[in-house]
Amino acid sequence: MTGTVIDAGDGVTHIFPVCDSYVIGSCVKNIPLAGRDMTNYILQSLKDRGEKFPAEDSNEIAARIKEKFGYVCTDVVKEYAKFDKKKIEEGKFVQSTRFKKLVHKTLTNKMVSVDVGYESFLAPEMFFHPVSCENRAEKDILFLFRNSSTRTSS
């Protein structure tokens, strides 16, 4: 095997093993976890945290957060620690500067500001730990990657 292509679409993610520029079709794997699941996770996280935004803009706001702020981290615990650091200014705790702001223009031409925090790295984490989210995926992307690559090497 000379490479792997991972295609995360809206509803399903495919893993394509490649050997000498050819896809090995019999080894293609998929996982029923993709962009829509990340968007829904972000939306639910924002609602759980009490962020206020119009319902008709909710999916667009969550999708923008996913696309603009989403990233994969190597250590979730360390990433939490970065976000949880609090500074003390004038005897009061101040929120970490790691939180970002998304400013969104609603369908009614009003401006809405949303704090973006943990969901920026927790949403992509569902690909590596699908059990942690309410989804139909049984295997994580790394298992499928190893499974597709070991099958091609024999």
PDB file of C-alpha atoms in Angstrom:
ATOM      1  CA  MET A   1       0.000   0.000   0.000  1.00  0.00           C
ATOM      2  CA  THR A   2       1.367   3.416  -0.932  1.00  0.00           C
ATOM      3  CA  GLY A   3      -1.302   5.636   0.634  1.00  0.00           C
ATOM      4  CA  THR A   4      -4.775   6.124   1.978  1.00  0.00           C
ATOM      5  CA  VAL A   5      -7.509   8.576   1.084  1.00  0.00           C
ATOM      6  CA  ILE A   6     -10.055   9.439   3.760  1.00  0.00           C
ATOM      7  CA  ASP A   7     -13.184  11.124   2.425  1.00  0.00           C
ATOM      8  CA  ALA A   8     -15.489  12.495   5.124  1.00  0.00           C
ATOM      9  CA  GLY A   9     -18.675  13.593   3.424  1.00  0.00           C
ATOM     10  CA  ASP A  10     -21.950  14.805   4.849  1.00  0.00           C
ATOM     11  CA  GLY A  11     -23.391  11.413   5.824  1.00  0.00           C
ATOM     12  CA  VAL A  12     -20.638   8.803   5.600  1.00  0.00           C
ATOM     13  CA  THR A  13     -16.830   8.608   5.716  1.00  0.00           C
ATOM     14  CA  HIS A  14     -14.947   6.307   3.311  1.00  0.00           C
ATOM     15  CA  ILE A  15     -11.385   5.023   3.607  1.00  0.00           C
ATOM     16  CA  PHE A  16      -9.725   4.164   0.293  1.00  0.00           C
ATOM     17  CA  PRO A  17      -6.415   2.248   0.340  1.00  0.00           C
ATOM     18  CA  VAL A  18      -4.218   3.188  -2.624  1.00  0.00           C
ATOM     19  CA  CYS A  19      -1.408   1.145  -4.146  1.00  0.00           C
ATOM     20  CA  ASP A  20       0.695   2.516  -7.015  1.00  0.00           C
ATOM     21  CA  SER A  21      -1.947   5.161  -7.827  1.00  0.00           C
ATOM     22  CA  TYR A  22      -4.819   2.638  -7.926  1.00  0.00           C
ATOM     23  CA  VAL A  23      -7.635   2.309  -5.391  1.00  0.00           C
ATOM     24  CA  ILE A  24      -7.987  -1.215  -4.063  1.00  0.00           C
ATOM     25  CA  GLY A  25     -11.764  -1.465  -4.307  1.00  0.00           C
ATOM     26  CA  SER A  26     -12.145  -4.672  -2.311  1.00  0.00           C
ATOM     27  CA  CYS A  27     -10.544  -2.993   0.719  1.00  0.00           C
ATOM     28  CA  VAL A  28     -12.606   0.212   0.815  1.00  0.00           C
ATOM     29  CA  LYS A  29     -14.145   0.718   4.252  1.00  0.00           C
ATOM     30  CA  ASN A  30     -16.770   3.136   5.502  1.00  0.00           C
ATOM     31  CA  ILE A  31     -18.070   4.456   8.773  1.00  0.00           C
ATOM     32  CA  PRO A  32     -21.556   6.008   9.151  1.00  0.00           C
ATOM     33  CA  LEU A  33     -20.119   9.097  10.796  1.00  0.00           C
ATOM     34  CA  ALA A  34     -19.387  12.321   8.952  1.00  0.00           C
ATOM     35  CA  GLY A  35     -19.788  16.078   8.718  1.00  0.00           C
ATOM     36  CA  ARG A  36     -23.485  16.170   9.575  1.00  0.00           C
ATOM     37  CA  ASP A  37     -22.755  14.356  12.851  1.00  0.00           C
ATOM     38  CA  MET A  38     -20.063  16.896  13.732  1.00  0.00           C
ATOM     39  CA  THR A  39     -22.436  19.766  12.958  1.00  0.00           C
ATOM     40  CA  ASN A  40     -25.154  18.218  15.152  1.00  0.00           C
ATOM     41  CA  TYR A  41     -22.657  17.673  17.970  1.00  0.00           C
ATOM     42  CA  ILE A  42     -21.525  21.302  17.831  1.00  0.00           C
ATOM     43  CA  LEU A  43     -25.115  22.508  17.757  1.00  0.00           C
ATOM     44  CA  GLN A  44     -26.012  20.403  20.797  1.00  0.00           C
ATOM     45  CA  SER A  45     -22.888  21.597  22.662  1.00  0.00           C
ATOM     46  CA  LEU A  46     -23.814  25.215  22.034  1.00  0.00           C
ATOM     47  CA  LYS A  47     -27.374  24.628  23.239  1.00  0.00           C
ATOM     48  CA  ASP A  48     -26.148  22.777  26.345  1.00  0.00           C
ATOM     49  CA  ARG A  49     -23.851  25.681  27.166  1.00  0.00           C
ATOM     50  CA  GLY A  50     -26.728  28.140  26.864  1.00  0.00           C
ATOM     51  CA  GLU A  51     -25.619  30.066  23.781  1.00  0.00           C
ATOM     52  CA  LYS A  52     -28.429  32.191  22.352  1.00  0.00           C
ATOM     53  CA  PHE A  53     -29.040  32.293  18.607  1.00  0.00           C
ATOM     54  CA  PRO A  54     -32.064  32.095  16.308  1.00  0.00           C
ATOM     55  CA  ALA A  55     -33.296  28.563  15.610  1.00  0.00           C
ATOM     56  CA  GLU A  56     -33.493  29.200  11.867  1.00  0.00           C
ATOM     57  CA  ASP A  57     -29.750  29.985  11.816  1.00  0.00           C
ATOM     58  CA  SER A  58     -28.631  27.190  14.132  1.00  0.00           C
ATOM     59  CA  ASN A  59     -27.384  24.692  11.523  1.00  0.00           C
ATOM     60  CA  GLU A  60     -25.543  27.385   9.581  1.00  0.00           C
ATOM     61  CA  ILE A  61     -23.863  28.675  12.757  1.00  0.00           C
ATOM     62  CA  ALA A  62     -22.786  25.166  13.788  1.00  0.00           C
ATOM     63  CA  ALA A  63     -21.474  24.423  10.279  1.00  0.00           C
ATOM     64  CA  ARG A  64     -19.467  27.666  10.224  1.00  0.00           C
ATOM     65  CA  ILE A  65     -17.941  26.840  13.605  1.00  0.00           C
ATOM     66  CA  LYS A  66     -16.990  23.376  12.347  1.00  0.00           C
ATOM     67  CA  GLU A  67     -15.408  24.729   9.171  1.00  0.00           C
ATOM     68  CA  LYS A  68     -13.681  27.772  10.650  1.00  0.00           C
ATOM     69  CA  PHE A  69     -12.571  26.610  14.094  1.00  0.00           C
ATOM     70  CA  GLY A  70     -12.548  22.778  14.029  1.00  0.00           C
ATOM     71  CA  TYR A  71      -9.257  20.932  14.500  1.00  0.00           C
ATOM     72  CA  VAL A  72      -7.871  17.577  15.640  1.00  0.00           C
ATOM     73  CA  CYS A  73      -5.688  17.627  18.747  1.00  0.00           C
ATOM     74  CA  THR A  74      -3.166  15.014  19.840  1.00  0.00           C
ATOM     75  CA  ASP A  75      -4.126  15.029  23.530  1.00  0.00           C
ATOM     76  CA  VAL A  76      -7.657  15.906  24.607  1.00  0.00           C
ATOM     77  CA  VAL A  77      -6.731  16.257  28.282  1.00  0.00           C
ATOM     78  CA  LYS A  78      -3.997  18.797  27.510  1.00  0.00           C
ATOM     79  CA  GLU A  79      -6.361  20.661  25.215  1.00  0.00           C
ATOM     80  CA  TYR A  80      -8.965  20.884  27.979  1.00  0.00           C
ATOM     81  CA  ALA A  81      -6.264  22.244  30.292  1.00  0.00           C
ATOM     82  CA  LYS A  82      -5.432  25.000  27.783  1.00  0.00           C
ATOM     83  CA  PHE A  83      -9.070  26.073  27.664  1.00  0.00           C
ATOM     84  CA  ASP A  84      -9.571  25.803  31.416  1.00  0.00           C
ATOM     85  CA  LYS A  85      -6.672  28.088  32.351  1.00  0.00           C
ATOM     86  CA  LYS A  86      -8.134  31.118  34.004  1.00  0.00           C
ATOM     87  CA  LYS A  87      -6.417  34.404  34.661  1.00  0.00           C
ATOM     88  CA  ILE A  88      -7.032  36.496  37.717  1.00  0.00           C
ATOM     89  CA  GLU A  89      -7.426  40.190  36.985  1.00  0.00           C
ATOM     90  CA  GLU A  90      -8.381  42.578  39.754  1.00  0.00           C
ATOM     91  CA  GLY A  91      -9.398  39.669  41.993  1.00  0.00           C
ATOM     92  CA  LYS A  92     -11.815  38.200  39.412  1.00  0.00           C
ATOM     93  CA  PHE A  93     -11.435  35.121  37.229  1.00  0.00           C
ATOM     94  CA  VAL A  94     -11.386  35.909  33.526  1.00  0.00           C
ATOM     95  CA  GLN A  95     -12.322  33.368  30.864  1.00  0.00           C
ATOM     96  CA  SER A  96      -9.449  31.799  28.942  1.00  0.00           C
ATOM     97  CA  THR A  97      -8.375  33.610  25.795  1.00  0.00           C
ATOM     98  CA  ARG A  98      -8.542  30.269  23.957  1.00  0.00           C
ATOM     99  CA  PHE A  99     -12.291  30.759  23.493  1.00  0.00           C
ATOM    100  CA  LYS A 100     -13.042  32.403  20.154  1.00  0.00           C
ATOM    101  CA  LYS A 101     -16.012  34.423  18.972  1.00  0.00           C
ATOM    102  CA  LEU A 102     -18.063  33.755  15.878  1.00  0.00           C
ATOM    103  CA  VAL A 103     -20.062  36.728  14.664  1.00  0.00           C
ATOM    104  CA  HIS A 104     -22.936  35.670  12.444  1.00  0.00           C
ATOM    105  CA  LYS A 105     -25.402  37.748  10.430  1.00  0.00           C
ATOM    106  CA  THR A 106     -28.844  36.171  10.813  1.00  0.00           C
ATOM    107  CA  LEU A 107     -31.521  35.822   8.179  1.00  0.00           C
ATOM    108  CA  THR A 108     -33.201  38.886   9.714  1.00  0.00           C
ATOM    109  CA  ASN A 109     -29.960  40.899   9.281  1.00  0.00           C
ATOM    110  CA  LYS A 110     -29.147  40.979  13.000  1.00  0.00           C
ATOM    111  CA  MET A 111     -25.663  40.228  14.289  1.00  0.00           C
ATOM    112  CA  VAL A 112     -25.257  37.336  16.746  1.00  0.00           C
ATOM    113  CA  SER A 113     -22.061  36.587  18.665  1.00  0.00           C
ATOM    114  CA  VAL A 114     -21.357  32.991  19.746  1.00  0.00           C
ATOM    115  CA  ASP A 115     -18.514  31.783  21.986  1.00  0.00           C
ATOM    116  CA  VAL A 116     -16.595  28.865  20.477  1.00  0.00           C
ATOM    117  CA  GLY A 117     -14.788  26.600  22.921  1.00  0.00           C
ATOM    118  CA  TYR A 118     -14.372  22.889  23.525  1.00  0.00           C
ATOM    119  CA  GLU A 119     -16.521  21.880  20.568  1.00  0.00           C
ATOM    120  CA  SER A 120     -13.791  23.051  18.183  1.00  0.00           C
ATOM    121  CA  PHE A 121     -11.667  20.018  19.123  1.00  0.00           C
ATOM    122  CA  LEU A 122     -14.311  17.681  20.586  1.00  0.00           C
ATOM    123  CA  ALA A 123     -16.405  17.443  17.412  1.00  0.00           C
ATOM    124  CA  PRO A 124     -13.628  15.866  15.283  1.00  0.00           C
ATOM    125  CA  GLU A 125     -12.796  13.579  18.218  1.00  0.00           C
ATOM    126  CA  MET A 126     -15.916  11.537  17.420  1.00  0.00           C
ATOM    127  CA  PHE A 127     -14.032   9.993  14.491  1.00  0.00           C
ATOM    128  CA  PHE A 128     -11.525   8.486  16.919  1.00  0.00           C
ATOM    129  CA  HIS A 129     -13.974   7.635  19.732  1.00  0.00           C
ATOM    130  CA  PRO A 130     -17.415   7.118  18.157  1.00  0.00           C
ATOM    131  CA  VAL A 131     -18.703   5.497  21.349  1.00  0.00           C
ATOM    132  CA  SER A 132     -18.494   8.919  23.020  1.00  0.00           C
ATOM    133  CA  CYS A 133     -21.204  10.319  20.762  1.00  0.00           C
ATOM    134  CA  GLU A 134     -24.721   9.098  20.157  1.00  0.00           C
ATOM    135  CA  ASN A 135     -24.126   7.590  16.747  1.00  0.00           C
ATOM    136  CA  ARG A 136     -24.503   4.369  14.881  1.00  0.00           C
ATOM    137  CA  ALA A 137     -20.761   3.927  14.299  1.00  0.00           C
ATOM    138  CA  GLU A 138     -19.268   0.888  15.999  1.00  0.00           C
ATOM    139  CA  LYS A 139     -15.654   1.184  14.824  1.00  0.00           C
ATOM    140  CA  ASP A 140     -13.439   4.240  14.870  1.00  0.00           C
ATOM    141  CA  ILE A 141     -11.604   5.590  11.856  1.00  0.00           C
ATOM    142  CA  LEU A 142      -8.204   4.346  13.066  1.00  0.00           C
ATOM    143  CA  PHE A 143      -9.495   0.767  13.357  1.00  0.00           C
ATOM    144  CA  LEU A 144     -10.871   0.925   9.817  1.00  0.00           C
ATOM    145  CA  PHE A 145      -7.639   2.479   8.543  1.00  0.00           C
ATOM    146  CA  ARG A 146      -5.512  -0.302  10.064  1.00  0.00           C
ATOM    147  CA  ASN A 147      -7.982  -2.933   8.873  1.00  0.00           C
ATOM    148  CA  SER A 148      -7.971  -1.685   5.287  1.00  0.00           C
ATOM    149  CA  SER A 149      -4.176  -1.299   5.191  1.00  0.00           C
ATOM    150  CA  THR A 150      -3.358  -4.718   6.691  1.00  0.00           C
ATOM    151  CA  ARG A 151      -5.738  -6.410   4.296  1.00  0.00           C
ATOM    152  CA  THR A 152      -3.887  -4.965   1.319  1.00  0.00           C
ATOM    153  CA  SER A 153      -0.424  -5.986   2.487  1.00  0.00           C
ATOM    154  CA  SER A 154      -1.061  -9.748   2.251  1.00  0.00           C
TER     155      SER A 154
END
